[in-house]
PDB file of C-alpha atoms and ligand atoms in Angstrom:
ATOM      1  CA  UNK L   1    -158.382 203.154-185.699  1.00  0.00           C
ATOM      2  CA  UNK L   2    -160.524 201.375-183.344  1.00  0.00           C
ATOM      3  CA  UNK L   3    -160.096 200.073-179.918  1.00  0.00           C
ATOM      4  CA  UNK L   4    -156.046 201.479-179.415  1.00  0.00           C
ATOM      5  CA  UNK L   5    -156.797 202.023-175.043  1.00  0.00           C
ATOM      6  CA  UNK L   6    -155.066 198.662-174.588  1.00  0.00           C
ATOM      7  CA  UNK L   7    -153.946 195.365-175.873  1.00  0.00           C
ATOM      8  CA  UNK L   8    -153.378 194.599-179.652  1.00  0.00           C
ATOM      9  CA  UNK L   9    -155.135 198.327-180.416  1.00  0.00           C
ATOM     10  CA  UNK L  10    -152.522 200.156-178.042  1.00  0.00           C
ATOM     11  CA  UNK L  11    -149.593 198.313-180.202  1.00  0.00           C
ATOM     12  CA  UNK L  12    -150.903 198.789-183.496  1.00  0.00           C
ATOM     13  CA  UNK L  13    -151.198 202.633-182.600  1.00  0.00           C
ATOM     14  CA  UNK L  14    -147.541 202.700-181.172  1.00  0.00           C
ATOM     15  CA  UNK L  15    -145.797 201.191-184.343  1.00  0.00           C
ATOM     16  CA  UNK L  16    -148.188 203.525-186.736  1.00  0.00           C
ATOM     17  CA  UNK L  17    -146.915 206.103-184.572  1.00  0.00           C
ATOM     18  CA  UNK L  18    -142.688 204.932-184.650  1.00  0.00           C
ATOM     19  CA  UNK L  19    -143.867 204.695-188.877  1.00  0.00           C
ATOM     20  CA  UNK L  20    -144.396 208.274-188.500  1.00  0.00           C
ATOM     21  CA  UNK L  21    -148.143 208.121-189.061  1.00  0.00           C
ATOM     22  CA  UNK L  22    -150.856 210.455-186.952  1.00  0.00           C
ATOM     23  CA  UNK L  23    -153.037 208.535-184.744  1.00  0.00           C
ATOM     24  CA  UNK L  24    -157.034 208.912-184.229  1.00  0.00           C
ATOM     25  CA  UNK L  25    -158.158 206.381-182.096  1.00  0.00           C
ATOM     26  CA  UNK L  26    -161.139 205.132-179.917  1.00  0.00           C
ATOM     27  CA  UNK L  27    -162.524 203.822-176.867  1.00  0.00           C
ATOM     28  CA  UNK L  28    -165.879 203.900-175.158  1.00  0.00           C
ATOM     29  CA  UNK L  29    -164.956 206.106-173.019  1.00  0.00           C
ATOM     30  CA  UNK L  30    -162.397 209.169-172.447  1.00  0.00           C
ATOM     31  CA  UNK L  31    -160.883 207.772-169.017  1.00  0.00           C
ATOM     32  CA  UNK L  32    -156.777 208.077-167.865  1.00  0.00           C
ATOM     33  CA  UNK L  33    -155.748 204.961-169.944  1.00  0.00           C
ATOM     34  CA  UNK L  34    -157.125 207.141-172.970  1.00  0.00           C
ATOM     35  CA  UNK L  35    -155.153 209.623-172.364  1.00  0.00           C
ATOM     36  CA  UNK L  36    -152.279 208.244-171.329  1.00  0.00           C
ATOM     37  CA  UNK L  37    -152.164 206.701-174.910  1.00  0.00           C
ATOM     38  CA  UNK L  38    -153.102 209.971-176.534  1.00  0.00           C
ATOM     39  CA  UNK L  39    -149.488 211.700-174.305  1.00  0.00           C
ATOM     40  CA  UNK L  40    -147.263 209.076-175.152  1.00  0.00           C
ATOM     41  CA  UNK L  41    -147.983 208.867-179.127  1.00  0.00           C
ATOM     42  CA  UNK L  42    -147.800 212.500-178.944  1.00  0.00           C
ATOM     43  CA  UNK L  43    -144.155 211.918-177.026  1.00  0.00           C
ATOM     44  CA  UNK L  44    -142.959 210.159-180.249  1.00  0.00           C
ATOM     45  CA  UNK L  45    -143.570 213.528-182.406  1.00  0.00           C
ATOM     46  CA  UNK L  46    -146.755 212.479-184.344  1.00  0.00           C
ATOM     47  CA  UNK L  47    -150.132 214.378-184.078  1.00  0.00           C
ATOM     48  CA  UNK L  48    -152.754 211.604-181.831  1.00  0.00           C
ATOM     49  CA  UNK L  49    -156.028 211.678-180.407  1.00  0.00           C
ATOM     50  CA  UNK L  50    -158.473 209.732-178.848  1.00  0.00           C
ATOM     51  CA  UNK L  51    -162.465 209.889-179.023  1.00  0.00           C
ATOM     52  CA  UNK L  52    -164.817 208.485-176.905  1.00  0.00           C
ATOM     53  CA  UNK L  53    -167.364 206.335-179.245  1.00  0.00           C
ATOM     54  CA  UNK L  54    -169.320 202.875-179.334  1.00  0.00           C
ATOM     55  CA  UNK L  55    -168.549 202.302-182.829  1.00  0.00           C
ATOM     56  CA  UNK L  56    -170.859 199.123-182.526  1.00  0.00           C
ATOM     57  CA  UNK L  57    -173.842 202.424-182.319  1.00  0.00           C
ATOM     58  CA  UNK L  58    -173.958 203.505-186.043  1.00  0.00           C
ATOM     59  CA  UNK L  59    -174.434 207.050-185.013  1.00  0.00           C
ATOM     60  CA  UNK L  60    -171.357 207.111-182.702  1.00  0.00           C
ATOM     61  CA  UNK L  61    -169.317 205.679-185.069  1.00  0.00           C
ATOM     62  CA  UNK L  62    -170.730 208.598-187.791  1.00  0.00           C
ATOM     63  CA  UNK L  63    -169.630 211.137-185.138  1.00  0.00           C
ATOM     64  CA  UNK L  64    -166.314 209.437-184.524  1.00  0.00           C
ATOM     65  CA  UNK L  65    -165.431 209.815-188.307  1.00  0.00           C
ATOM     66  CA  UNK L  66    -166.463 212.943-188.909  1.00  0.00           C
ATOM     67  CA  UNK L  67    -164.471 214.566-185.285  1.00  0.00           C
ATOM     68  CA  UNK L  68    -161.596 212.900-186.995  1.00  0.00           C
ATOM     69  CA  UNK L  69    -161.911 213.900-190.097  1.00  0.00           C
ATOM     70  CA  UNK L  70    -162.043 217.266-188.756  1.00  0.00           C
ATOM     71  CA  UNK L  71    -159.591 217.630-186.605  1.00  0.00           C
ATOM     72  CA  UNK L  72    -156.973 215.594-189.327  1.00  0.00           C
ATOM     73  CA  UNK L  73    -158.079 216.911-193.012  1.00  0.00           C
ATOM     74  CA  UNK L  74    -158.127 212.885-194.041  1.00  0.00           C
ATOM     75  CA  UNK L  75    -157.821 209.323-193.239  1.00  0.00           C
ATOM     76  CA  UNK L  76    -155.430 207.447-195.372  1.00  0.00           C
ATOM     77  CA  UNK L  77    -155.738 204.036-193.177  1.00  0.00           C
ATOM     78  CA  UNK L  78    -158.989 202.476-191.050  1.00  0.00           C
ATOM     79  CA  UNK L  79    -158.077 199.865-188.121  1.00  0.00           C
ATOM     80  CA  UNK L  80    -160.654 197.935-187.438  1.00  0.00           C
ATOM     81  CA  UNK L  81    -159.719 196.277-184.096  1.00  0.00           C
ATOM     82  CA  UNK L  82    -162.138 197.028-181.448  1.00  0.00           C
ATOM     83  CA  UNK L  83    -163.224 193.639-180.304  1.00  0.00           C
ATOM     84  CA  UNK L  84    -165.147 191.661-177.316  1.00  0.00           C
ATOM     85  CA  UNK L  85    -165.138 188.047-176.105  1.00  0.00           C
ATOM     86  CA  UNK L  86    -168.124 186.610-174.015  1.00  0.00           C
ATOM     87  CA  UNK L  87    -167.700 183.038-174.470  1.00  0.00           C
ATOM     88  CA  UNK L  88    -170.107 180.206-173.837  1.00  0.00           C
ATOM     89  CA  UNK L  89    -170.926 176.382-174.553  1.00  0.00           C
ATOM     90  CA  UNK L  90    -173.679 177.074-177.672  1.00  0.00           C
ATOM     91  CA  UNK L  91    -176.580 175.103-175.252  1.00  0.00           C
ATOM     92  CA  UNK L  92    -175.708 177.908-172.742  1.00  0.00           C
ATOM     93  CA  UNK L  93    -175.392 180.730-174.763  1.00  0.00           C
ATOM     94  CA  UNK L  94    -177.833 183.502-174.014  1.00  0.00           C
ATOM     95  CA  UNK L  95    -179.085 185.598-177.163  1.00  0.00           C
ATOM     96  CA  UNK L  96    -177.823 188.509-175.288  1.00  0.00           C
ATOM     97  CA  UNK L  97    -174.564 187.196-175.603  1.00  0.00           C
ATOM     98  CA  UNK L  98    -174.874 186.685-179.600  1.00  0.00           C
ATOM     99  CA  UNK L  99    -176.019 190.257-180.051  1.00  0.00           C
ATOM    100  CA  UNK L 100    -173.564 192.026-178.156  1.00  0.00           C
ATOM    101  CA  UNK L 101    -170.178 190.204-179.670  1.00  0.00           C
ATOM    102  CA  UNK L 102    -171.608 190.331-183.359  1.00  0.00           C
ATOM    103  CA  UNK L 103    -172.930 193.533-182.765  1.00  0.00           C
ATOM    104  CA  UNK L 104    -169.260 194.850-181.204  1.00  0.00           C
ATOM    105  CA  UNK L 105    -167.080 192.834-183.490  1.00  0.00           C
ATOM    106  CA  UNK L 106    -168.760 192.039-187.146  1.00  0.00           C
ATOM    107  CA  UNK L 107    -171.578 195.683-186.824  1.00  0.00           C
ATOM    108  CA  UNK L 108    -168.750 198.022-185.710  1.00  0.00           C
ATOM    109  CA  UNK L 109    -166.704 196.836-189.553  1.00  0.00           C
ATOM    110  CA  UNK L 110    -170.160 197.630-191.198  1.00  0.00           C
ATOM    111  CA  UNK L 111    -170.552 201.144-189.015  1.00  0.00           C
ATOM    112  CA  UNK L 112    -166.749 202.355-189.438  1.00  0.00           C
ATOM    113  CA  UNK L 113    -166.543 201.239-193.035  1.00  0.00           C
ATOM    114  CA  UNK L 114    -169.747 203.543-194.108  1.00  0.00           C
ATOM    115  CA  UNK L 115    -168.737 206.594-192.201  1.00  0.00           C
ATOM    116  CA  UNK L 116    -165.050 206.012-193.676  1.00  0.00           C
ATOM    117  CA  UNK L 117    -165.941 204.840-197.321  1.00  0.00           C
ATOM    118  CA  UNK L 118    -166.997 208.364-198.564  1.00  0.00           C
ATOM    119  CA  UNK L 119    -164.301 210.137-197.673  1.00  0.00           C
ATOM    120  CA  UNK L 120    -161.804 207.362-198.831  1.00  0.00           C
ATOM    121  CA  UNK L 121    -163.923 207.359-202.445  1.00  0.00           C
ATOM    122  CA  UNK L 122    -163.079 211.074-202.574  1.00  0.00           C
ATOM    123  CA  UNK L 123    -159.471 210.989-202.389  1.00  0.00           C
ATOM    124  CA  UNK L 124    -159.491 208.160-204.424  1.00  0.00           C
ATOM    125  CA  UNK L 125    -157.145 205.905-201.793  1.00  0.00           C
ATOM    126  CA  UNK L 126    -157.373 204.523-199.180  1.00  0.00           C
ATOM    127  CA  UNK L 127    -156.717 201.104-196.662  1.00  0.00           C
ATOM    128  CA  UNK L 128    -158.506 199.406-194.568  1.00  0.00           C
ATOM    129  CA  UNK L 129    -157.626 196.625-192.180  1.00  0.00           C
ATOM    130  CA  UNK L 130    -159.903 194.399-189.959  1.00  0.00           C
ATOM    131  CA  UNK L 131    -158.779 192.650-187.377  1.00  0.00           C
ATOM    132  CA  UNK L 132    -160.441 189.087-187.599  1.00  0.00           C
ATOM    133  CA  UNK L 133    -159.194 186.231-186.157  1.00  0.00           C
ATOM    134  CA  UNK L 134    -158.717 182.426-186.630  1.00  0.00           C
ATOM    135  CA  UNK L 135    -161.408 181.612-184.755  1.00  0.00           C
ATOM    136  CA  UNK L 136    -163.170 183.007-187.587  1.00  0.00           C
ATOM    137  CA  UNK L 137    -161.671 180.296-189.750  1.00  0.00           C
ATOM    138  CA  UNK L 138    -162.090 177.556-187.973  1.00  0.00           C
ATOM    139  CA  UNK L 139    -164.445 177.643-185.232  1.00  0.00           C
ATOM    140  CA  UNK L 140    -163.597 177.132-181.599  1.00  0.00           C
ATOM    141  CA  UNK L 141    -165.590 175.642-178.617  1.00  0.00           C
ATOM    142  CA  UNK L 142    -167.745 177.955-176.608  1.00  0.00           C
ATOM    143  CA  UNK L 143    -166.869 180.841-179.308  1.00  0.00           C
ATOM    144  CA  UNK L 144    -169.820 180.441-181.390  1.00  0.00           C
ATOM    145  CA  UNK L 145    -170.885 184.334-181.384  1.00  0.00           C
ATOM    146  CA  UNK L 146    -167.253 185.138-181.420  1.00  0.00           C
ATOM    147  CA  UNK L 147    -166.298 182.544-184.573  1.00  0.00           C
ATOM    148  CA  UNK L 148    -169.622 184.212-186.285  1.00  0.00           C
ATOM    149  CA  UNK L 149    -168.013 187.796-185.908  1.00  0.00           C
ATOM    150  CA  UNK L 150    -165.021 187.014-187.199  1.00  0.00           C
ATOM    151  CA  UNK L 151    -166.276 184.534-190.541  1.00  0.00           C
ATOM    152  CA  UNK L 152    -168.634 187.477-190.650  1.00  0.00           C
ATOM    153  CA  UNK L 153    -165.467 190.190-190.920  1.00  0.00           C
ATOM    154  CA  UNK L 154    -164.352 188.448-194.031  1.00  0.00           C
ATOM    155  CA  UNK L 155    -167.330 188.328-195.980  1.00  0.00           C
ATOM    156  CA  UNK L 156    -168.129 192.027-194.778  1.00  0.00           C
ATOM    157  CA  UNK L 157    -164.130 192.754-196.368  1.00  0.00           C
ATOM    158  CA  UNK L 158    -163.933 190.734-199.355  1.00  0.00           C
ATOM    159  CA  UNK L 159    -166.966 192.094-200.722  1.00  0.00           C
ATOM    160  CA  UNK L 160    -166.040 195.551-199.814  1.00  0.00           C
ATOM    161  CA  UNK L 161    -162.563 194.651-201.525  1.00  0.00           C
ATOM    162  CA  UNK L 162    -164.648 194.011-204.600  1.00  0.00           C
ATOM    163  CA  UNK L 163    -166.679 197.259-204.745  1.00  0.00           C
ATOM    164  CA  UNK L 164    -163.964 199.445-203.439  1.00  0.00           C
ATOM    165  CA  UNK L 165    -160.745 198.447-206.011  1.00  0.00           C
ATOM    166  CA  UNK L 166    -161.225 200.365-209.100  1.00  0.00           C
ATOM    167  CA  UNK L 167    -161.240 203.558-206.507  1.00  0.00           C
ATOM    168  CA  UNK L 168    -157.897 202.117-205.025  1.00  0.00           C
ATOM    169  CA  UNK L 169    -159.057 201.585-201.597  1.00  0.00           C
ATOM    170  CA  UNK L 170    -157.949 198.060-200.399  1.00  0.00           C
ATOM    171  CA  UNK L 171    -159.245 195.951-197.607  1.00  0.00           C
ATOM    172  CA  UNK L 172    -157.567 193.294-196.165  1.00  0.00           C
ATOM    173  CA  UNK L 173    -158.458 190.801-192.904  1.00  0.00           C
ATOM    174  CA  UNK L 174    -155.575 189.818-190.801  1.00  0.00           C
ATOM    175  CA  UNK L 175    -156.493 187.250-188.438  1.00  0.00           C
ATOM    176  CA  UNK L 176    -154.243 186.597-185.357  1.00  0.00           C
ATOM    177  CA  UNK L 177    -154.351 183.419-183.660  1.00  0.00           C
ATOM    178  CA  UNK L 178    -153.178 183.283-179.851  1.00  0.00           C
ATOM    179  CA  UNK L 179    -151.649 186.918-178.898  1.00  0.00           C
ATOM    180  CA  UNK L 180    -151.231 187.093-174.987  1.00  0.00           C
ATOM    181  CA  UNK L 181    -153.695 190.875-173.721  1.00  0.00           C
ATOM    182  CA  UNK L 182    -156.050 191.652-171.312  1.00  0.00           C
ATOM    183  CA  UNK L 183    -158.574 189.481-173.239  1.00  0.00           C
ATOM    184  CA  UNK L 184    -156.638 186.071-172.540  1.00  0.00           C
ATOM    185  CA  UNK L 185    -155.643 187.115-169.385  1.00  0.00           C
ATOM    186  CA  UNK L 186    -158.650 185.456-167.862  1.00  0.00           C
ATOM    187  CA  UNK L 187    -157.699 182.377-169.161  1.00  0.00           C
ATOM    188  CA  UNK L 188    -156.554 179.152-166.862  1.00  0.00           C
ATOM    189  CA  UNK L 189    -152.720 178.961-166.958  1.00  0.00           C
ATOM    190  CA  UNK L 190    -153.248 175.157-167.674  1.00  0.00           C
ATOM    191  CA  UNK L 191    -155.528 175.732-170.584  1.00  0.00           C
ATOM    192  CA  UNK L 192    -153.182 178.919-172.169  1.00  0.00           C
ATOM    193  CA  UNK L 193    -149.929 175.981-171.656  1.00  0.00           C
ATOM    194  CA  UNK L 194    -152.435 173.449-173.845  1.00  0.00           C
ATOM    195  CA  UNK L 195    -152.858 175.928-176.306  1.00  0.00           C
ATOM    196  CA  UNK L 196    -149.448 176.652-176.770  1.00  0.00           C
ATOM    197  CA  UNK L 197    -148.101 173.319-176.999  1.00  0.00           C
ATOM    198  CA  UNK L 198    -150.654 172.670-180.047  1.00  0.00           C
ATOM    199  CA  UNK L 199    -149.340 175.905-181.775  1.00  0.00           C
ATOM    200  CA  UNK L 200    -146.148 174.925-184.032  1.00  0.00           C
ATOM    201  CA  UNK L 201    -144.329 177.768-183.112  1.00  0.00           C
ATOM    202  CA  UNK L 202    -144.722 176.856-179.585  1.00  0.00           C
ATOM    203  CA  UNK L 203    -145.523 180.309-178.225  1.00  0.00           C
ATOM    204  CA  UNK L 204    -148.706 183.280-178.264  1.00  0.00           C
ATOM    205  CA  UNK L 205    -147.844 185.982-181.011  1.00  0.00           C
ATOM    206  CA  UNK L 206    -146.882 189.395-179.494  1.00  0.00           C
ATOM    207  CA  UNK L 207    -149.322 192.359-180.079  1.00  0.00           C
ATOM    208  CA  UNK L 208    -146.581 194.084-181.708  1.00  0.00           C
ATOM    209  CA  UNK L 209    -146.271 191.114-184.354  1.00  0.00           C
ATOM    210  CA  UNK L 210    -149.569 191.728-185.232  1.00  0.00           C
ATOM    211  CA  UNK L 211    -149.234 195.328-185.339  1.00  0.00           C
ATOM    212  CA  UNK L 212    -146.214 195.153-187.797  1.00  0.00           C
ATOM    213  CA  UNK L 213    -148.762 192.903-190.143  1.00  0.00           C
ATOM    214  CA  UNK L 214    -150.853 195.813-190.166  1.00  0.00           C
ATOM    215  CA  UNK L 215    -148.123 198.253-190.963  1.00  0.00           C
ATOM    216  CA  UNK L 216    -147.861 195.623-193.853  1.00  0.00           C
ATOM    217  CA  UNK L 217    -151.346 195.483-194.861  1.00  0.00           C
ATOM    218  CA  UNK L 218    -151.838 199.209-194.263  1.00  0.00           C
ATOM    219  CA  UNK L 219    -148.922 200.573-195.945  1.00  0.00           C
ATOM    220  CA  UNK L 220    -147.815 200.513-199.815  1.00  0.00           C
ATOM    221  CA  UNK L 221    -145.698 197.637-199.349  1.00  0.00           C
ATOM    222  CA  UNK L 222    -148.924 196.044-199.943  1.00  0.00           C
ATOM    223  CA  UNK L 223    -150.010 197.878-202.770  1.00  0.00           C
ATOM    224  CA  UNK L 224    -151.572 195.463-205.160  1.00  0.00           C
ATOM    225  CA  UNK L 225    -153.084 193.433-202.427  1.00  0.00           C
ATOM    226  CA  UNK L 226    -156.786 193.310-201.407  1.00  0.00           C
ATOM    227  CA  UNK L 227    -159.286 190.953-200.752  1.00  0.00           C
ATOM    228  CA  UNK L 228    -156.761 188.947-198.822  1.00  0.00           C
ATOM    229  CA  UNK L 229    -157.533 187.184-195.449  1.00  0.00           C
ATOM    230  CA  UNK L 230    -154.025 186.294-193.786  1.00  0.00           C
ATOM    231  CA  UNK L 231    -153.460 184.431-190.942  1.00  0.00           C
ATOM    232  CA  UNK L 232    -150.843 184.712-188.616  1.00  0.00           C
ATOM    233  CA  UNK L 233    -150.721 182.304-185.918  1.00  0.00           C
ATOM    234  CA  UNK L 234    -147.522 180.665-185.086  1.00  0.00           C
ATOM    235  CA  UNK L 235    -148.541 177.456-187.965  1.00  0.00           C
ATOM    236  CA  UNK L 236    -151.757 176.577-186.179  1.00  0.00           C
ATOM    237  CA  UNK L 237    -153.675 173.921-188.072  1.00  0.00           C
ATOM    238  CA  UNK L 238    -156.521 175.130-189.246  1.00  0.00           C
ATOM    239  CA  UNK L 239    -155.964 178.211-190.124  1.00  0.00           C
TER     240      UNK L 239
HETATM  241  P1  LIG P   1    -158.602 193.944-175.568  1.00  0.00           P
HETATM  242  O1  LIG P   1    -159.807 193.479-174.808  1.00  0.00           O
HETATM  243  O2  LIG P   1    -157.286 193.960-174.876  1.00  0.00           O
HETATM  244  O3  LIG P   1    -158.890 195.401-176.192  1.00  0.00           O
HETATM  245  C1  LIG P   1    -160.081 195.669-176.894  1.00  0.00           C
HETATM  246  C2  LIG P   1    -160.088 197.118-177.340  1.00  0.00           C
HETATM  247  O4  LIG P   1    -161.322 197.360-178.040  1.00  0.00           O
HETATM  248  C3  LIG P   1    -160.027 198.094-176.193  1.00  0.00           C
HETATM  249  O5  LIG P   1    -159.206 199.185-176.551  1.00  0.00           O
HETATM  250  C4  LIG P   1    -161.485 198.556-176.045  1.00  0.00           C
HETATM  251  O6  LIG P   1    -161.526 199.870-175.543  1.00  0.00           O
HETATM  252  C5  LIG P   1    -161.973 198.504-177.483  1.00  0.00           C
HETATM  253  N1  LIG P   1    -163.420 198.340-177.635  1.00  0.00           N
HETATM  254  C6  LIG P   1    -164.180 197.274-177.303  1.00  0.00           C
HETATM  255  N2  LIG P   1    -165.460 197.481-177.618  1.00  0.00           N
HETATM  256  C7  LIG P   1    -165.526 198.714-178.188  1.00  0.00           C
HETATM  257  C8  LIG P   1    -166.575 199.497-178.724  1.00  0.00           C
HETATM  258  N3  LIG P   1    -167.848 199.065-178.761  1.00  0.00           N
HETATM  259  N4  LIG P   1    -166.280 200.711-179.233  1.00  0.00           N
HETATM  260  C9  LIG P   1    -165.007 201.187-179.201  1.00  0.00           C
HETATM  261  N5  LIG P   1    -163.961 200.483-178.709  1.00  0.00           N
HETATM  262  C10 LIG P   1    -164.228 199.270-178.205  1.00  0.00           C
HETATM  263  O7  LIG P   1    -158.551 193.011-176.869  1.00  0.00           O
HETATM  264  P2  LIG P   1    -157.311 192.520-177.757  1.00  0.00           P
HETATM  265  O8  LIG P   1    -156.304 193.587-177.854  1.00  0.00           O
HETATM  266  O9  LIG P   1    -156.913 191.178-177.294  1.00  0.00           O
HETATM  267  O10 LIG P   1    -158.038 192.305-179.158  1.00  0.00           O
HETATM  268  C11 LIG P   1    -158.045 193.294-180.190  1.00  0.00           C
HETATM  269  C12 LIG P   1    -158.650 192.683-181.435  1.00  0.00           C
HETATM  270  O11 LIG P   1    -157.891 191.531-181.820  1.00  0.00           O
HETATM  271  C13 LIG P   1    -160.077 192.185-181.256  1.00  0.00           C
HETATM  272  O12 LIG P   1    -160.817 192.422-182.417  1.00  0.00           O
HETATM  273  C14 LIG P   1    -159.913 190.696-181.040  1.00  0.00           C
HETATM  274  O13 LIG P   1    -161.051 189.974-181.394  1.00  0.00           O
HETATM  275  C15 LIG P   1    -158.742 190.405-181.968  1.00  0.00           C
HETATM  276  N6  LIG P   1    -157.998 189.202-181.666  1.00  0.00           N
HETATM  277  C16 LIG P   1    -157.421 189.014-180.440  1.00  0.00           C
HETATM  278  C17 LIG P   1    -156.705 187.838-180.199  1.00  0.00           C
HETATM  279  C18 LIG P   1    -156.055 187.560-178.880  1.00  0.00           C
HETATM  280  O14 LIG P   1    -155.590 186.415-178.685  1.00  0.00           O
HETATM  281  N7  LIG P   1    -155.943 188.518-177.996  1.00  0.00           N
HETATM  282  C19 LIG P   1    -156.584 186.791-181.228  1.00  0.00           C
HETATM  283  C20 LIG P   1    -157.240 187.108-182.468  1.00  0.00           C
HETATM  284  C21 LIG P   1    -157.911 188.263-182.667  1.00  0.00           C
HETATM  285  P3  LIG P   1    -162.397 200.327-174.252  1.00  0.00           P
HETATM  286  O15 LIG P   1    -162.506 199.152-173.321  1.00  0.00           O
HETATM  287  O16 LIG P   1    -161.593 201.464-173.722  1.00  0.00           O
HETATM  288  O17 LIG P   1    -163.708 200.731-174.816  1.00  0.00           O
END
């Protein structure tokens, strides 16, 4: 999976991890919080590792596969999750700013998917779930690169869904809505209380919810499901 050094990643790798599943993981770089993740996966009795790689860099994302595939024989299930925000009115926002949140969020789906898909074709199964988000549904102010990653995730995954079925490797998009991590912690507390009085539900989602989604979406129980995009987002309009 992608992206596991924190936040949403971190829980998704934790539940896999209670499920009983080995853990591969990245970041861009191999720092403590790496680590740490890598010792306390390994605490709950499953094989896990992390690898530095930009898997928005086509070739680092190749070399990220194949370590993995190396060091674990296979890859039953692809995360994608890695994600960045850099948000911005559109009259303000730089091309700079386009390029690098397409190119981390929407590129990185296109780079882990080909080093993934051949392998996956080979054993004849295989999962994969991208992280999208609702943004991606319906748009948001000052997210314009960000709601373009994420529309872009889905039409990535449901054509993918199409050419990969008759090998029995599904894809699926789940697409959070508000989950409270380092990524909204930069938020305004009055703006975060605004947000969550418009959601139904009346709170964020917990990474763990979405990580139990993806246990869903990974796992058998969802066997004859692909090509799905499912939102999960407390009832939000919209989505
Ligand atoms: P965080 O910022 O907390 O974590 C992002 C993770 O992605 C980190 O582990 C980071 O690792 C990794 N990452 C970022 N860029 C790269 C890259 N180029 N290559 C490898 N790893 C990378 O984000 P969240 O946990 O909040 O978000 C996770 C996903 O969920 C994202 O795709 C996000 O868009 C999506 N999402 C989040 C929502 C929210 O409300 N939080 C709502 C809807 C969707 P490192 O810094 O170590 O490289």
């Amino acid at each position: 999976m992608t992206g596991a050094t924190r936040g949403i990643g971190h829980a998704i790798a934790v539940r896999f991890a209670k499920e009983g599943c080995n853990v591969a993981f990245c970041g861009r770089t191999r720092n403590d919080k790496m680590v740490a993740v890598e010792e306390e996966l390994a605490a709950m009795g499953v094989k896990a590792k992390g690898y530095a790689a930009d898997v928005a860099n086509y070739d680092s994302a190749q070399a990220f596969v194949k370590e993995v595939l190396a060091d674990f024989g296979k890859v039953d299930i692809l995360i994608n999750n890695a994600g960045i925000t850099d948000d911005s009115a559109m009259k303000r926002m730089t091309e700079e700013q386009f390029d690098r949140v397409v190119g981390t969020n929407l590129k990185s789906v296109f780079c882990m998917t080909k080093a993934i898909q051949p392998s996956m074709w080979k054993q004849g199964y295989g999962s994969i779930v991208n992280i999208g988000s609702v943004v991606g549904l319906a748009g948001n102010y000052n997210q314009a690169n960000y709601a373009a990653s994420k529309a872009g995730i889905i039409g990535l995954s449901k054509s993918c869904a199409k050419e990969f079925a008759a090998r029995n490797i599904r894809v699926n998009v789940l697409c959070p809505g508000f989950v409270e991590t380092e990524m909204t912690a930069d938020i305004p507390k009055e703006l975060m209380d605004t947000w969550t009085s418009r959601i139904p539900m009346k709170r964020a989602g917990t990474p763990d919810e979405v990580a139990q989604c993806c246990v869903f979406l990974a796992s058998d129980m969802s066997s004859y499901i692909t090509s799905v995009v499912l939102p999960m987002c407390g009832g939000m309009e919209d989505a």
